[in-house]
Amino acid sequence: MRQAILPGARQQALGTGFNATTTATDVISGIDLTGKIAIVTGGNAGIGLETTRVLAAAGATVIVPARDTEKAKHNLQGIANVELDTMDLLDPRSIDAFAERFLASGRPLHMLINNAGIMWVPLRRDHRGIESQLATNYLGQFQLVARLWPALKQAQGARVVNVSSFGHQMAPFHFEDPNFQHREYHTLQGYGQSKTASNLFTVALDQRGQAVNVRAYAVHPGSINGTELGREAPLELFQQMGFCDAQGNILPEVAATLKTIPQGAATTVWCATSPLLNTLGGVYCEDADVAELDEGQIEHRPDDPSTARGVQPYSLDEANAQRLWTLSEELTGISFPAS
């Protein structure tokens, strides 16, 4: 019988020499991706766009599925080796259709980067009654990986990178009421739960995928200036948090603590390509290294986004990871044995 791994047992820094200022271009230096195929959800904006640009520049063919293809076409203009397709993570039929089109191409999939996500949204539910952040940030990931599994196995050495967040520290996964049907809705609780789910999925996926040479990683990109993640949040919220002035301009002292978009994409690209991870998976990473397990020893200061680091043991718990896998199959109606 396989012995259970304690939560966070693999969370040991590798000493990569990278840090919070490292860029995506830095981590991929010297790596040739010619002949490799990547899919990057949300790959037409923010850190997803930078991830697409850097992987394509290294020789990979990058497929970007997007909900708004006109916007995506405009943003991706001038980047070679990119293919654009349509997909809406809130629509299970759209995910299936995209996956079917890719599988029909007969190509292997070497890198699946689940980058797309939403945050700070009011209570919304999809047609299944699933809360929108859980549906988009996690269940969409689960379904897409399940549907693309044949292509990932075909690659004979694939990586799945789930873009998570320090926001997982806002909430564990609420197994009794994941869709806020019997408790008051708080948008950051919903966001935190969805990112904890992504971390737990990474643990279970890597455990199952090792036998077929598919490894999985969860990523905290960092606190980043210039993304669209907070586009639905009211200006008053950022002002209350002390991030903006009365006109909505980010305060210089806050901006100085935030990552740039090239820095924010670094850990995603590192997890997708670094040879240091050839024999390691199922870990949560930040600043282009394996993150430290947060057992209460890390000081998190609201006035300093750079202290938003570390990973909670509850989001790496193996038993909860297996429990979530079963629940995810029930919620999506997908049997995903991952074998």
Coordinates of C-alpha atoms in Angstrom, one line a residue:
M1 CA 0.0 0.0 0.0
R2 CA 1.3 3.4 -0.9
Q3 CA 2.2 5.5 2.1
A4 CA 0.5 8.9 2.3
I5 CA 2.6 12.0 1.9
L6 CA 2.3 14.6 4.6
P7 CA 0.9 17.9 3.2
G8 CA 3.8 20.0 2.0
A9 CA 6.5 17.3 2.3
R10 CA 7.7 18.2 -1.1
Q11 CA 7.6 22.0 -0.5
Q12 CA 11.4 22.4 -0.3
A13 CA 13.0 25.2 -2.3
L14 CA 15.4 24.0 -5.0
G15 CA 17.7 27.0 -4.8
T16 CA 17.1 28.1 -8.4
G17 CA 18.8 31.5 -7.9
F18 CA 15.7 33.2 -9.2
N19 CA 13.6 35.6 -7.2
A20 CA 10.6 38.0 -7.3
T21 CA 12.3 40.2 -9.9
T22 CA 13.1 37.3 -12.3
T23 CA 11.2 37.5 -15.7
A24 CA 9.7 34.9 -17.9
T25 CA 12.5 35.5 -20.4
D26 CA 15.1 34.9 -17.7
V27 CA 13.8 31.5 -16.7
I28 CA 13.5 30.2 -20.3
S29 CA 17.0 31.3 -21.3
G30 CA 18.8 28.5 -23.2
I31 CA 15.6 26.3 -23.5
D32 CA 14.6 25.4 -27.0
L33 CA 10.9 24.4 -27.4
T34 CA 10.9 23.7 -31.1
G35 CA 8.4 21.0 -31.9
K36 CA 6.5 21.4 -28.6
I37 CA 2.8 22.2 -28.4
A38 CA 1.3 24.4 -25.6
I39 CA -2.2 25.5 -24.8
V40 CA -2.5 28.7 -22.7
T41 CA -6.0 29.6 -21.4
G42 CA -6.3 33.3 -21.0
G43 CA -3.3 33.6 -23.2
N44 CA -4.3 36.8 -24.8
A45 CA -4.1 39.2 -21.8
G46 CA -1.9 40.0 -18.8
I47 CA 0.5 37.3 -17.6
G48 CA -1.2 34.8 -20.0
L49 CA -0.2 37.0 -23.0
E50 CA 3.4 37.2 -21.7
T51 CA 3.4 33.4 -21.2
T52 CA 2.2 32.9 -24.8
R53 CA 4.8 35.4 -26.2
V54 CA 7.7 33.8 -24.3
L55 CA 6.9 30.2 -25.1
A56 CA 6.3 31.0 -28.8
A57 CA 9.6 32.9 -29.0
A58 CA 11.3 29.8 -27.7
G59 CA 9.9 27.8 -30.6
A60 CA 6.7 26.3 -29.2
T61 CA 3.4 26.3 -31.1
V62 CA 1.0 28.0 -28.7
I63 CA -2.8 27.5 -29.0
V64 CA -4.8 30.2 -27.2
P65 CA -8.5 29.5 -26.6
A66 CA -10.4 32.7 -25.9
R67 CA -14.0 33.7 -25.2
D68 CA -13.6 37.0 -27.1
T69 CA -11.7 36.1 -30.2
E70 CA -11.7 39.6 -31.7
K71 CA -9.9 41.0 -28.7
A72 CA -7.6 38.0 -28.6
K73 CA -6.7 38.4 -32.3
H74 CA -5.8 42.1 -31.7
N75 CA -3.7 41.3 -28.6
L76 CA -1.8 38.4 -30.2
Q77 CA -1.0 40.3 -33.4
G78 CA 2.6 40.0 -34.4
I79 CA 3.4 37.0 -32.3
A80 CA 4.5 34.0 -34.4
N81 CA 3.7 30.4 -33.8
V82 CA 0.3 31.2 -32.2
E83 CA -3.1 29.6 -33.1
L84 CA -6.3 31.1 -31.9
D85 CA -9.4 29.1 -31.0
T86 CA -12.7 29.7 -29.1
M87 CA -13.6 28.5 -25.6
D88 CA -15.6 29.8 -22.6
L89 CA -14.6 28.2 -19.3
L90 CA -18.1 28.9 -17.9
D91 CA -19.6 26.7 -20.6
P92 CA -18.9 23.0 -20.4
R93 CA -20.0 22.4 -24.0
S94 CA -17.5 25.0 -25.2
I95 CA -14.7 23.3 -23.3
D96 CA -15.6 19.9 -24.8
A97 CA -15.8 21.4 -28.3
F98 CA -12.4 23.0 -28.0
A99 CA -10.9 19.8 -26.7
E100 CA -12.5 17.7 -29.5
R101 CA -11.0 20.1 -32.1
F102 CA -7.5 19.8 -30.6
L103 CA -7.7 16.0 -30.3
A104 CA -8.8 15.8 -33.9
S105 CA -5.6 17.4 -35.0
G106 CA -3.8 14.3 -33.7
R107 CA -1.1 16.4 -32.0
P108 CA 0.5 15.7 -28.6
L109 CA 0.2 18.3 -25.9
H110 CA 3.4 19.0 -24.1
M111 CA 2.3 22.0 -21.9
L112 CA -1.2 22.8 -20.7
I113 CA -1.2 26.1 -18.8
N114 CA -4.5 26.8 -17.0
N115 CA -4.0 30.5 -16.7
A116 CA -7.5 32.0 -17.1
G117 CA -9.4 33.1 -14.1
I118 CA -11.7 35.6 -12.5
M119 CA -11.8 37.5 -9.2
W120 CA -13.8 40.1 -7.2
V121 CA -17.1 39.2 -9.0
P122 CA -20.6 39.3 -7.5
L123 CA -22.5 36.1 -6.9
R124 CA -23.2 34.4 -10.2
R125 CA -23.9 30.8 -11.0
D126 CA -23.5 28.9 -14.3
H127 CA -26.4 26.8 -15.7
R128 CA -25.5 24.0 -13.3
G129 CA -25.9 26.2 -10.3
I130 CA -22.1 26.3 -9.7
E131 CA -20.7 29.5 -8.3
S132 CA -18.8 31.3 -11.1
Q133 CA -15.3 31.5 -9.5
L134 CA -15.4 27.8 -8.7
A135 CA -16.6 27.0 -12.2
T136 CA -14.1 29.2 -14.0
N137 CA -11.0 29.0 -11.8
Y138 CA -11.2 25.3 -11.0
L139 CA -13.9 23.1 -12.5
G140 CA -13.0 24.5 -16.0
Q141 CA -9.5 23.4 -15.3
F142 CA -10.6 19.9 -14.3
Q143 CA -12.8 19.4 -17.3
L144 CA -10.2 20.7 -19.8
V145 CA -7.4 18.5 -18.4
A146 CA -9.8 15.5 -18.4
R147 CA -10.8 16.0 -22.0
L148 CA -7.2 16.7 -23.2
W149 CA -5.7 13.8 -21.3
P150 CA -5.1 11.6 -24.4
A151 CA -3.0 14.3 -25.9
L152 CA -1.1 14.9 -22.7
K153 CA -0.3 11.2 -22.4
Q154 CA 0.7 11.1 -26.1
A155 CA 3.4 13.8 -25.4
Q156 CA 5.3 11.2 -23.3
G157 CA 6.5 14.0 -21.0
A158 CA 3.8 16.6 -20.5
R159 CA 3.3 19.3 -17.8
V160 CA 0.1 20.8 -16.5
V161 CA 0.5 24.2 -14.9
N162 CA -2.4 25.5 -12.8
V163 CA -2.2 29.2 -12.1
S164 CA -3.3 29.5 -8.5
S165 CA -2.8 32.3 -6.1
F166 CA -1.7 33.4 -2.6
G167 CA -5.5 34.0 -2.4
H168 CA -5.8 30.3 -1.5
Q169 CA -5.0 31.5 2.0
M170 CA -8.3 33.3 2.1
A171 CA -10.3 30.0 2.4
P172 CA -10.0 26.2 2.5
F173 CA -12.3 24.2 0.3
H174 CA -15.9 24.1 1.8
F175 CA -17.0 20.5 0.9
E176 CA -20.3 20.9 2.7
D177 CA -21.4 24.0 0.7
P178 CA -19.0 24.8 -2.2
N179 CA -21.6 26.8 -4.1
F180 CA -22.8 29.1 -1.2
Q181 CA -26.3 27.8 -1.1
H182 CA -26.5 27.8 2.6
R183 CA -24.0 30.5 3.7
E184 CA -23.5 34.2 2.9
Y185 CA -21.6 34.9 -0.2
H186 CA -18.2 36.7 0.2
T187 CA -16.5 37.1 -3.1
L188 CA -13.0 36.7 -1.7
Q189 CA -14.1 33.5 0.1
G190 CA -15.2 32.2 -3.2
Y191 CA -12.0 33.1 -4.9
G192 CA -9.9 31.6 -2.1
Q193 CA -11.9 28.4 -2.2
S194 CA -11.4 28.1 -6.0
K195 CA -7.6 28.5 -5.7
T196 CA -7.4 26.0 -2.8
A197 CA -9.2 23.7 -5.2
S198 CA -6.7 24.3 -7.9
N199 CA -3.8 23.4 -5.4
L200 CA -5.6 20.2 -4.3
F201 CA -6.2 19.3 -7.9
T202 CA -2.5 19.7 -8.7
V203 CA -1.6 17.2 -5.9
A204 CA -4.1 14.6 -7.1
L205 CA -3.3 15.1 -10.8
D206 CA 0.4 14.7 -10.3
Q207 CA -0.1 11.6 -8.2
R208 CA -2.2 10.0 -11.0
G209 CA -0.2 11.4 -13.9
Q210 CA 3.3 10.2 -12.9
A211 CA 2.6 6.7 -14.3
V212 CA 2.0 8.2 -17.8
N213 CA 4.7 10.9 -17.5
V214 CA 2.4 13.8 -16.9
R215 CA 3.4 16.1 -14.1
A216 CA 1.4 19.0 -12.5
Y217 CA 2.3 22.2 -10.7
A218 CA 0.4 25.0 -9.0
V219 CA 1.7 28.6 -9.3
H220 CA 1.4 31.8 -7.4
P221 CA 2.4 34.5 -9.9
G222 CA 2.7 37.2 -7.3
S223 CA 1.0 40.5 -6.8
I224 CA 1.1 42.1 -10.2
N225 CA 0.5 45.5 -11.6
G226 CA -1.4 46.0 -14.9
T227 CA -3.6 42.8 -15.2
E228 CA -7.3 42.6 -15.8
L229 CA -8.0 40.4 -12.8
G230 CA -9.7 43.2 -10.8
R231 CA -11.7 44.7 -13.6
E232 CA -15.0 44.1 -11.9
A233 CA -13.9 45.3 -8.5
P234 CA -15.3 48.7 -7.4
L235 CA -12.7 51.5 -7.2
E236 CA -13.8 52.0 -3.6
L237 CA -12.4 48.6 -2.7
F238 CA -8.9 49.4 -3.8
Q239 CA -9.1 52.8 -2.1
Q240 CA -10.2 51.1 1.2
M241 CA -7.2 48.8 0.8
G242 CA -4.9 51.8 0.5
F243 CA -3.9 50.9 -3.1
C244 CA -5.3 53.9 -4.9
D245 CA -5.8 57.6 -4.5
A246 CA -9.2 59.4 -4.9
Q247 CA -8.8 59.5 -8.7
G248 CA -8.1 55.8 -8.9
N249 CA -4.4 56.1 -9.6
I250 CA -2.2 53.4 -8.0
L251 CA -0.1 54.9 -5.2
P252 CA 3.7 55.0 -6.1
E253 CA 4.7 53.2 -2.9
V254 CA 2.3 50.4 -3.7
A255 CA 3.4 50.1 -7.3
A256 CA 7.0 49.7 -6.1
T257 CA 6.1 46.5 -4.3
L258 CA 4.2 44.9 -7.2
K259 CA 5.6 42.7 -9.9
T260 CA 5.6 43.6 -13.6
I261 CA 3.7 41.4 -16.0
P262 CA 7.0 39.8 -17.3
Q263 CA 7.9 39.1 -13.7
G264 CA 4.4 37.7 -13.0
A265 CA 4.7 35.2 -15.8
A266 CA 8.1 33.9 -14.7
T267 CA 6.9 31.1 -12.4
T268 CA 4.4 29.8 -14.9
V269 CA 7.0 29.5 -17.6
W270 CA 9.5 28.1 -15.2
C271 CA 7.1 25.3 -14.1
A272 CA 6.3 24.6 -17.8
T273 CA 9.9 24.3 -18.9
S274 CA 12.5 23.9 -16.2
P275 CA 14.7 20.8 -16.3
L276 CA 14.9 21.1 -12.5
L277 CA 11.4 19.8 -12.4
N278 CA 11.9 16.7 -14.5
T279 CA 11.5 14.4 -11.5
L280 CA 9.3 16.6 -9.2
G281 CA 5.7 17.5 -9.4
G282 CA 2.6 18.1 -7.3
V283 CA 4.2 21.2 -5.8
Y284 CA 3.1 24.9 -5.3
C285 CA 5.6 27.3 -6.7
E286 CA 6.3 31.0 -6.5
D287 CA 9.2 33.3 -7.6
A288 CA 10.4 30.6 -9.9
D289 CA 11.1 28.1 -7.2
V290 CA 9.2 25.7 -4.9
A291 CA 7.3 27.7 -2.3
E292 CA 7.8 27.5 1.5
L293 CA 5.1 25.7 3.5
D294 CA 3.3 28.3 5.6
E295 CA 2.9 26.9 9.1
G296 CA 2.4 30.3 10.8
Q297 CA 6.1 31.4 10.6
I298 CA 5.6 33.8 7.6
E299 CA 4.5 37.3 8.4
H300 CA 1.9 38.6 5.9
R301 CA 1.6 42.4 5.9
P302 CA -1.4 43.9 4.1
D303 CA 0.6 47.0 3.3
D304 CA 3.4 44.9 1.6
P305 CA 2.2 42.6 -1.3
S306 CA 5.7 41.1 -1.4
T307 CA 4.9 39.3 1.9
A308 CA 2.1 37.4 0.2
R309 CA 3.9 34.1 -0.1
G310 CA 3.9 30.6 1.2
V311 CA 1.4 27.8 0.8
Q312 CA -1.1 26.5 3.4
P313 CA -0.9 22.8 4.3
Y314 CA -4.7 22.5 3.9
S315 CA -4.4 23.2 0.2
L316 CA -2.0 20.3 -0.2
D317 CA -3.7 17.7 1.9
E318 CA -3.7 14.4 0.0
A319 CA -7.0 13.1 1.5
N320 CA -8.8 16.3 0.6
A321 CA -7.3 16.2 -2.9
Q322 CA -8.8 12.7 -3.5
R323 CA -12.1 13.9 -2.0
L324 CA -12.2 16.9 -4.3
W325 CA -11.4 14.7 -7.3
T326 CA -14.5 12.6 -6.6
L327 CA -16.6 15.7 -6.0
S328 CA -15.3 17.2 -9.3
E329 CA -16.4 14.1 -11.2
E330 CA -19.8 14.4 -9.7
L331 CA -20.2 18.2 -10.4
T332 CA -19.0 17.9 -14.0
G333 CA -20.5 14.5 -14.8
I334 CA -17.0 13.4 -16.1
S335 CA -15.3 10.2 -15.2
F336 CA -11.6 11.0 -15.1
P337 CA -9.6 7.9 -14.1
A338 CA -6.4 9.6 -15.4
S339 CA -4.8 6.3 -16.4

